[in-house]
XYZ file of N, CA, C and O in Angstrom:
592
model
N -116.786 -30.595 4.594
C -116.974 -29.281 4.023
C -115.886 -28.322 4.501
O -115.371 -27.542 3.719
N -115.541 -28.397 5.795
C -114.479 -27.528 6.308
C -113.144 -27.832 5.631
O -112.361 -26.936 5.382
N -112.901 -29.089 5.353
C -111.658 -29.477 4.686
C -111.583 -28.851 3.297
O -110.555 -28.317 2.907
N -112.674 -28.873 2.558
C -112.696 -28.270 1.222
C -112.497 -26.766 1.315
O -111.702 -26.189 0.573
N -113.175 -26.124 2.260
C -113.013 -24.673 2.431
C -111.581 -24.324 2.803
O -111.004 -23.371 2.296
N -110.982 -25.113 3.688
C -109.579 -24.871 4.084
C -108.644 -25.046 2.906
O -107.718 -24.265 2.705
N -108.886 -26.081 2.114
C -108.040 -26.323 0.944
C -108.164 -25.189 -0.065
O -107.166 -24.727 -0.617
N -109.389 -24.713 -0.300
C -109.580 -23.596 -1.232
C -108.907 -22.328 -0.714
O -108.304 -21.582 -1.472
N -109.003 -22.069 0.586
C -108.352 -20.898 1.165
C -106.840 -20.991 0.990
O -106.188 -20.038 0.568
N -106.269 -22.152 1.303
C -104.823 -22.330 1.165
C -104.401 -22.164 -0.285
O -103.419 -21.493 -0.578
N -105.162 -22.740 -1.233
C -104.836 -22.612 -2.645
C -104.902 -21.152 -3.084
O -103.997 -20.653 -3.743
N -105.951 -20.433 -2.703
C -106.070 -19.040 -3.128
C -105.001 -18.178 -2.482
O -104.481 -17.261 -3.083
N -104.597 -18.484 -1.251
C -103.538 -17.724 -0.598
C -102.210 -17.968 -1.303
O -101.449 -17.054 -1.570
N -101.933 -19.221 -1.669
C -100.687 -19.554 -2.364
C -100.622 -18.844 -3.705
O -99.593 -18.283 -4.068
N -101.723 -18.845 -4.452
C -101.747 -18.217 -5.763
C -101.553 -16.709 -5.640
O -100.833 -16.096 -6.406
N -102.197 -16.087 -4.651
C -102.110 -14.640 -4.537
C -100.868 -14.176 -3.791
O -100.650 -12.988 -3.658
N -100.053 -15.091 -3.298
C -98.870 -14.720 -2.534
C -97.783 -14.096 -3.402
O -96.877 -13.467 -2.881
N -97.862 -14.254 -4.697
C -96.863 -13.678 -5.596
C -97.346 -12.330 -6.122
O -98.526 -12.157 -6.398
N -96.409 -11.394 -6.281
C -96.801 -10.065 -6.746
C -97.141 -10.037 -8.232
O -96.659 -10.856 -9.009
N -97.966 -9.063 -8.611
C -98.272 -8.846 -10.017
C -97.169 -7.974 -10.613
O -97.083 -6.791 -10.324
N -96.320 -8.574 -11.425
C -95.219 -7.861 -12.086
C -95.496 -7.661 -13.570
O -94.673 -7.082 -14.284
N -96.639 -8.143 -14.040
C -96.977 -8.073 -15.460
C -96.962 -6.644 -15.970
O -97.367 -5.722 -15.267
N -96.482 -6.497 -17.188
C -96.503 -5.186 -17.814
C -95.564 -5.119 -18.991
O -94.757 -6.008 -19.228
N -95.709 -4.027 -19.733
C -94.814 -3.732 -20.852
C -94.059 -2.471 -20.480
O -94.659 -1.456 -20.138
N -92.746 -2.557 -20.516
C -91.880 -1.464 -20.100
C -91.053 -1.035 -21.306
O -90.380 -1.856 -21.928
N -91.113 0.239 -21.646
C -90.440 0.742 -22.844
C -88.926 0.668 -22.712
O -88.220 0.379 -23.674
N -88.412 0.929 -21.500
C -86.960 0.989 -21.320
C -86.576 0.590 -19.907
O -87.182 1.031 -18.936
N -85.540 -0.240 -19.810
C -84.933 -0.605 -18.528
C -83.510 -0.095 -18.545
O -82.791 -0.267 -19.535
N -83.094 0.525 -17.443
C -81.740 1.055 -17.361
C -81.055 0.570 -16.099
O -81.663 0.514 -15.040
N -79.772 0.219 -16.243
C -78.921 -0.139 -15.110
C -77.487 0.184 -15.493
O -77.201 0.535 -16.633
N -76.595 0.027 -14.552
C -75.176 0.258 -14.842
C -74.627 -0.800 -15.792
O -73.602 -0.606 -16.427
N -75.344 -1.923 -15.930
C -74.902 -3.018 -16.802
C -75.355 -2.848 -18.246
O -74.912 -3.574 -19.116
N -76.263 -1.939 -18.502
C -76.743 -1.736 -19.872
C -78.202 -1.355 -19.888
O -78.832 -1.170 -18.854
N -78.737 -1.241 -21.101
C -80.126 -0.845 -21.275
C -80.852 -1.880 -22.118
O -80.275 -2.476 -23.018
N -82.125 -2.065 -21.797
C -82.980 -3.000 -22.514
C -84.256 -2.277 -22.889
O -84.791 -1.507 -22.103
N -84.755 -2.528 -24.104
C -86.023 -1.924 -24.527
C -87.043 -3.026 -24.760
O -86.698 -4.206 -24.832
N -88.293 -2.607 -24.885
C -89.386 -3.550 -25.152
C -89.384 -4.704 -24.144
O -89.472 -5.868 -24.508
N -89.279 -4.377 -22.875
C -89.238 -5.393 -21.825
C -90.666 -5.744 -21.433
O -91.457 -4.874 -21.072
N -91.011 -7.014 -21.528
C -92.375 -7.465 -21.253
C -92.333 -8.561 -20.198
O -91.547 -9.508 -20.308
N -93.175 -8.414 -19.182
C -93.298 -9.432 -18.143
C -94.731 -9.952 -18.168
O -95.680 -9.172 -18.133
N -94.867 -11.262 -18.273
C -96.175 -11.903 -18.162
C -96.099 -12.921 -17.036
O -95.005 -13.357 -16.652
N -97.257 -13.266 -16.499
C -97.279 -14.288 -15.468
C -98.557 -15.097 -15.581
O -99.588 -14.594 -16.000
N -98.416 -16.389 -15.250
C -99.532 -17.329 -15.302
C -99.423 -18.247 -14.097
O -98.324 -18.463 -13.575
N -100.539 -18.809 -13.707
C -100.547 -19.848 -12.690
C -100.543 -21.181 -13.435
O -101.447 -21.468 -14.220
N -99.504 -21.971 -13.217
C -99.385 -23.286 -13.837
C -99.106 -24.293 -12.728
O -98.112 -24.167 -12.000
N -99.984 -25.277 -12.599
C -99.856 -26.292 -11.550
C -99.633 -25.661 -10.175
O -98.715 -26.026 -9.450
N -100.461 -24.672 -9.859
C -100.492 -23.996 -8.558
C -99.231 -23.195 -8.238
O -98.946 -22.910 -7.085
N -98.453 -22.846 -9.248
C -97.273 -21.997 -9.032
C -97.315 -20.845 -10.032
O -97.759 -21.017 -11.170
N -96.864 -19.678 -9.590
C -96.792 -18.537 -10.497
C -95.546 -18.682 -11.360
O -94.447 -18.897 -10.845
N -95.729 -18.568 -12.673
C -94.624 -18.660 -13.621
C -94.514 -17.312 -14.328
O -95.468 -16.846 -14.944
N -93.352 -16.685 -14.191
C -93.082 -15.395 -14.810
C -92.268 -15.615 -16.081
O -91.323 -16.400 -16.087
N -92.621 -14.898 -17.152
C -91.836 -14.899 -18.383
C -91.430 -13.454 -18.647
O -92.279 -12.564 -18.680
N -90.117 -13.239 -18.791
C -89.562 -11.899 -18.987
C -88.789 -11.873 -20.299
O -87.868 -12.665 -20.491
N -89.189 -10.954 -21.197
C -88.570 -10.864 -22.518
C -88.157 -9.424 -22.783
O -88.906 -8.495 -22.480
N -86.951 -9.243 -23.320
C -86.480 -7.900 -23.634
C -85.422 -7.917 -24.716
O -84.837 -8.954 -25.014
N -85.181 -6.744 -25.302
C -84.178 -6.577 -26.347
C -83.067 -5.674 -25.832
O -83.325 -4.558 -25.383
N -81.830 -6.139 -25.908
C -80.673 -5.347 -25.492
C -80.435 -4.231 -26.496
O -80.387 -4.473 -27.699
N -80.266 -3.006 -26.002
C -79.959 -1.886 -26.896
C -78.510 -1.928 -27.367
O -78.167 -1.331 -28.380
N -77.646 -2.637 -26.657
C -76.228 -2.705 -27.032
C -76.003 -3.580 -28.261
O -75.226 -3.266 -29.136
N -76.701 -4.759 -28.316
C -76.423 -5.679 -29.423
C -77.682 -6.203 -30.119
O -77.596 -7.073 -30.972
N -78.865 -5.693 -29.742
C -80.158 -6.080 -30.327
C -80.530 -7.537 -30.084
O -81.452 -8.059 -30.720
N -79.825 -8.232 -29.172
C -80.209 -9.597 -28.823
C -81.518 -9.580 -28.044
O -81.700 -8.769 -27.142
N -82.418 -10.486 -28.391
C -83.693 -10.617 -27.679
C -83.606 -11.867 -26.811
O -83.262 -12.945 -27.306
N -83.857 -11.702 -25.534
C -83.762 -12.825 -24.612
C -85.085 -13.028 -23.885
O -85.840 -12.085 -23.667
N -85.336 -14.268 -23.517
C -86.512 -14.623 -22.735
C -86.064 -15.479 -21.566
O -85.291 -16.431 -21.744
N -86.536 -15.136 -20.383
C -86.214 -15.870 -19.164
C -87.531 -16.276 -18.511
O -88.456 -15.474 -18.400
N -87.620 -17.529 -18.082
C -88.804 -18.019 -17.394
C -88.417 -18.410 -15.977
O -87.432 -19.119 -15.771
N -89.200 -17.922 -15.015
C -88.951 -18.212 -13.602
C -90.215 -18.822 -13.016
O -91.287 -18.227 -13.077
N -90.092 -19.989 -12.439
C -91.203 -20.650 -11.738
C -91.029 -20.365 -10.253
O -90.046 -20.780 -9.647
N -91.978 -19.637 -9.683
C -91.865 -19.180 -8.291
C -92.471 -20.193 -7.326
O -93.493 -19.950 -6.688
N -91.830 -21.350 -7.223
C -92.327 -22.389 -6.333
C -91.277 -22.846 -5.317
O -91.505 -23.788 -4.557
N -90.115 -22.199 -5.311
C -89.068 -22.543 -4.349
C -88.255 -23.773 -4.698
O -87.350 -24.150 -3.949
N -88.531 -24.393 -5.826
C -87.801 -25.605 -6.225
C -86.652 -25.241 -7.161
O -86.779 -24.362 -8.002
N -85.544 -25.946 -7.028
C -84.371 -25.716 -7.866
C -84.600 -26.348 -9.239
O -84.959 -27.521 -9.340
N -84.399 -25.552 -10.285
C -84.469 -26.041 -11.666
C -83.036 -26.132 -12.169
O -82.279 -25.161 -12.096
N -82.663 -27.308 -12.657
C -81.282 -27.544 -13.085
C -81.224 -27.753 -14.593
O -82.011 -28.511 -15.149
N -80.308 -27.049 -15.229
C -79.973 -27.280 -16.631
C -78.496 -27.625 -16.667
O -77.708 -27.054 -15.911
N -78.118 -28.540 -17.546
C -76.706 -28.904 -17.625
C -76.364 -29.360 -19.036
O -77.244 -29.640 -19.840
N -75.080 -29.417 -19.299
C -74.619 -29.845 -20.604
C -73.109 -29.778 -20.685
O -72.413 -29.668 -19.673
N -72.608 -29.832 -21.908
C -71.169 -29.782 -22.167
C -70.909 -28.653 -23.153
O -71.576 -28.556 -24.185
N -69.955 -27.785 -22.831
C -69.586 -26.692 -23.724
C -68.909 -27.296 -24.953
O -67.887 -27.981 -24.830
N -69.450 -27.045 -26.159
C -68.890 -27.670 -27.360
C -67.482 -27.194 -27.693
O -66.712 -27.921 -28.326
N -67.117 -25.996 -27.260
C -65.784 -25.476 -27.584
C -64.703 -26.007 -26.649
O -63.583 -26.257 -27.076
N -65.033 -26.156 -25.362
C -64.014 -26.545 -24.381
C -64.170 -27.978 -23.885
O -63.239 -28.535 -23.327
N -65.362 -28.557 -24.074
C -65.622 -29.896 -23.552
C -65.906 -29.901 -22.056
O -66.079 -30.958 -21.457
N -65.948 -28.720 -21.448
C -66.214 -28.627 -20.011
C -67.700 -28.827 -19.731
O -68.548 -28.364 -20.499
N -67.989 -29.494 -18.614
C -69.371 -29.669 -18.188
C -69.842 -28.395 -17.511
O -69.097 -27.785 -16.740
N -71.086 -27.986 -17.829
C -71.666 -26.812 -17.183
C -72.981 -27.211 -16.538
O -73.611 -28.192 -16.908
N -73.341 -26.439 -15.523
C -74.580 -26.674 -14.788
C -75.109 -25.332 -14.311
O -74.339 -24.497 -13.831
N -76.413 -25.113 -14.478
C -77.041 -23.900 -13.971
C -78.187 -24.312 -13.059
O -79.007 -25.145 -13.429
N -78.219 -23.724 -11.864
C -79.274 -23.984 -10.894
C -80.034 -22.684 -10.678
O -79.439 -21.671 -10.328
N -81.350 -22.713 -10.885
C -82.170 -21.515 -10.763
C -83.339 -21.819 -9.836
O -84.017 -22.824 -10.002
N -83.552 -20.920 -8.865
C -84.655 -21.065 -7.923
C -85.425 -19.757 -7.864
O -84.820 -18.692 -7.771
N -86.737 -19.834 -7.922
C -87.574 -18.648 -7.798
C -88.616 -18.853 -6.713
O -89.124 -19.961 -6.537
N -88.916 -17.798 -5.967
C -89.960 -17.847 -4.955
C -90.457 -16.434 -4.681
O -89.803 -15.463 -5.025
N -91.621 -16.350 -4.089
C -92.196 -15.052 -3.764
C -92.013 -14.793 -2.280
O -92.154 -15.704 -1.461
N -91.663 -13.556 -1.991
C -91.419 -13.157 -0.610
C -91.932 -11.732 -0.450
O -91.403 -10.809 -1.090
N -92.948 -11.561 0.369
C -93.547 -10.237 0.498
C -94.116 -9.803 -0.834
O -94.831 -10.558 -1.492
N -93.785 -8.618 -1.275
C -94.245 -8.102 -2.567
C -93.182 -8.236 -3.642
O -93.137 -7.434 -4.571
N -92.321 -9.235 -3.516
C -91.201 -9.395 -4.448
C -91.093 -10.815 -4.972
O -91.480 -11.773 -4.312
N -90.521 -10.909 -6.156
C -90.082 -12.180 -6.713
C -88.601 -12.291 -6.404
O -87.835 -11.375 -6.717
N -88.192 -13.373 -5.783
C -86.778 -13.597 -5.474
C -86.252 -14.672 -6.423
O -86.927 -15.667 -6.684
N -85.041 -14.469 -6.917
C -84.420 -15.405 -7.856
C -82.990 -15.674 -7.391
O -82.237 -14.743 -7.131
N -82.631 -16.927 -7.307
C -81.252 -17.317 -6.991
C -80.716 -18.131 -8.162
O -81.353 -19.069 -8.632
N -79.536 -17.748 -8.640
C -78.917 -18.406 -9.784
C -77.487 -18.785 -9.436
O -76.728 -17.961 -8.908
N -77.147 -20.038 -9.696
C -75.764 -20.499 -9.543
C -75.345 -21.150 -10.845
O -76.067 -21.956 -11.401
N -74.144 -20.778 -11.322
C -73.596 -21.368 -12.541
C -72.277 -22.031 -12.195
O -71.446 -21.447 -11.499
N -72.105 -23.242 -12.705
C -70.894 -24.008 -12.435
C -70.286 -24.505 -13.739
O -71.012 -24.876 -14.666
N -68.958 -24.509 -13.814
C -68.213 -25.139 -14.899
C -67.285 -26.146 -14.261
O -66.492 -25.805 -13.374
N -67.366 -27.400 -14.704
C -66.597 -28.495 -14.123
C -66.662 -28.477 -12.597
O -65.649 -28.545 -11.897
N -67.874 -28.331 -12.070
C -68.194 -28.333 -10.635
C -67.598 -27.178 -9.850
O -67.579 -27.197 -8.627
N -67.084 -26.169 -10.514
C -66.590 -24.972 -9.831
C -67.598 -23.844 -10.038
O -67.984 -23.545 -11.163
N -68.015 -23.225 -8.940
C -68.990 -22.143 -9.017
C -68.330 -20.929 -9.662
O -67.312 -20.437 -9.173
N -68.901 -20.472 -10.772
C -68.361 -19.276 -11.429
C -69.279 -18.069 -11.257
O -68.868 -16.940 -11.472
N -70.538 -18.325 -10.859
C -71.471 -17.227 -10.612
C -72.465 -17.651 -9.541
O -72.954 -18.782 -9.546
N -72.720 -16.728 -8.641
C -73.724 -16.925 -7.606
C -74.442 -15.590 -7.441
O -73.850 -14.631 -6.941
N -75.691 -15.529 -7.897
C -76.401 -14.258 -7.989
C -77.774 -14.374 -7.346
O -78.485 -15.367 -7.547
N -78.149 -13.343 -6.591
C -79.488 -13.227 -6.014
C -80.129 -11.955 -6.544
O -79.500 -10.891 -6.536
N -81.377 -12.073 -6.998
C -82.111 -10.905 -7.497
C -83.445 -10.794 -6.785
O -84.068 -11.806 -6.453
N -83.866 -9.562 -6.582
C -85.181 -9.258 -6.030
C -85.887 -8.362 -7.025
O -85.378 -7.294 -7.376
N -87.064 -8.790 -7.510
C -87.830 -8.044 -8.497
C -89.129 -7.596 -7.839
O -89.859 -8.414 -7.276
N -89.396 -6.291 -7.920
C -90.633 -5.764 -7.339
C -91.178 -4.658 -8.228
O -90.482 -4.140 -9.099
N -92.422 -4.323 -7.977
C -93.076 -3.297 -8.784
C -93.600 -2.207 -7.850
O -94.249 -2.491 -6.852
N -93.294 -0.961 -8.210
C -93.795 0.198 -7.493
C -94.503 1.078 -8.508
O -93.847 1.685 -9.361
N -95.825 1.105 -8.447
C -96.579 1.845 -9.454
C -96.324 1.249 -10.831
O -96.502 0.055 -11.036
N -95.865 2.068 -11.751
C -95.576 1.617 -13.117
C -94.115 1.217 -13.306
O -93.705 0.886 -14.410
N -93.321 1.234 -12.236
C -91.891 0.916 -12.330
C -91.603 -0.503 -11.853
O -92.109 -0.927 -10.825
N -90.771 -1.209 -12.615
C -90.295 -2.529 -12.243
C -88.843 -2.363 -11.811
O -88.018 -1.867 -12.580
N -88.531 -2.758 -10.585
C -87.187 -2.576 -10.043
C -86.578 -3.941 -9.738
O -87.195 -4.769 -9.068
N -85.349 -4.165 -10.232
C -84.619 -5.398 -9.969
C -83.292 -5.050 -9.301
O -82.492 -4.294 -9.860
N -83.068 -5.608 -8.115
C -81.812 -5.424 -7.389
C -81.083 -6.760 -7.430
O -81.638 -7.797 -7.036
N -79.836 -6.740 -7.909
C -79.051 -7.957 -8.082
C -77.735 -7.837 -7.327
O -77.032 -6.833 -7.469
N -77.420 -8.872 -6.538
C -76.156 -8.926 -5.812
C -75.551 -10.319 -5.977
O -76.252 -11.268 -6.317
N -74.259 -10.423 -5.742
C -73.585 -11.712 -5.806
C -72.194 -11.576 -6.383
O -71.565 -10.511 -6.292
N -71.716 -12.655 -6.991
C -70.391 -12.656 -7.614
C -70.453 -13.384 -8.955
O -71.203 -14.340 -9.123
N -69.641 -12.891 -9.890
C -69.426 -13.549 -11.175
C -67.928 -13.559 -11.408
O -67.293 -12.499 -11.413
N -67.360 -14.755 -11.560
C -65.913 -14.926 -11.718
C -65.160 -14.192 -10.595
O -64.195 -13.472 -10.826
N -65.625 -14.386 -9.380
C -65.047 -13.797 -8.165
C -65.104 -12.279 -8.113
O -64.482 -11.659 -7.267
N -65.832 -11.654 -9.026
C -66.011 -10.205 -9.002
C -67.390 -9.896 -8.424
O -68.377 -10.535 -8.795
N -67.463 -8.904 -7.529
C -68.761 -8.584 -6.942
C -69.728 -7.970 -7.947
O -69.320 -7.237 -8.850
N -71.000 -8.293 -7.788
C -72.077 -7.734 -8.601
C -73.036 -7.041 -7.641
O -73.440 -7.619 -6.641
N -73.378 -5.797 -7.946
C -74.326 -5.050 -7.139
C -74.974 -4.018 -8.054
O -74.433 -2.943 -8.248
N -76.109 -4.402 -8.654
C -76.753 -3.512 -9.623
C -78.227 -3.332 -9.300
O -78.830 -4.158 -8.627
N -78.765 -2.251 -9.829
C -80.196 -2.006 -9.757
C -80.664 -1.624 -11.148
O -80.061 -0.756 -11.783
N -81.708 -2.270 -11.608
C -82.298 -1.973 -12.905
C -83.695 -1.424 -12.664
O -84.453 -1.960 -11.863
N -84.014 -0.341 -13.373
C -85.333 0.271 -13.258
C -85.964 0.279 -14.646
O -85.386 0.785 -15.600
N -87.158 -0.301 -14.742
C -87.895 -0.352 -16.005
C -89.137 0.526 -15.877
O -89.841 0.482 -14.873
N -89.382 1.325 -16.941
C -90.557 2.198 -16.934
C -91.240 2.151 -18.283
O -90.664 1.883 -19.274
């Protein structure tokens, strides 16, 4: 009986360890651009919190969806660029730390790192704040996006 109680406690602690970032945000602003209709949903799938973030860019009206599994495991996507024939690889890791979702992204072309980015996503009241640092094509990235 103690083993079952311990297992349930550990499971409930793991599930609740991730912050609630769910919400609909009318506008997100950063130095990199603006996004409208930004929606964050989250579900528990196989004992891990999975976040889905969807928004529309005000600059070009592109709608994008990003899914982050906050389990600390690296998710790898790879392929070949049809225009250049170069091999590409993207490594994405998500985990929860304190009251934040942490995301690490690395992009490689022909085994050369072209982007290495770390983001921290947190919610304060009705505001969703994302702080992003790293490098893209050897240029530093340091942005903050605020969604309300």
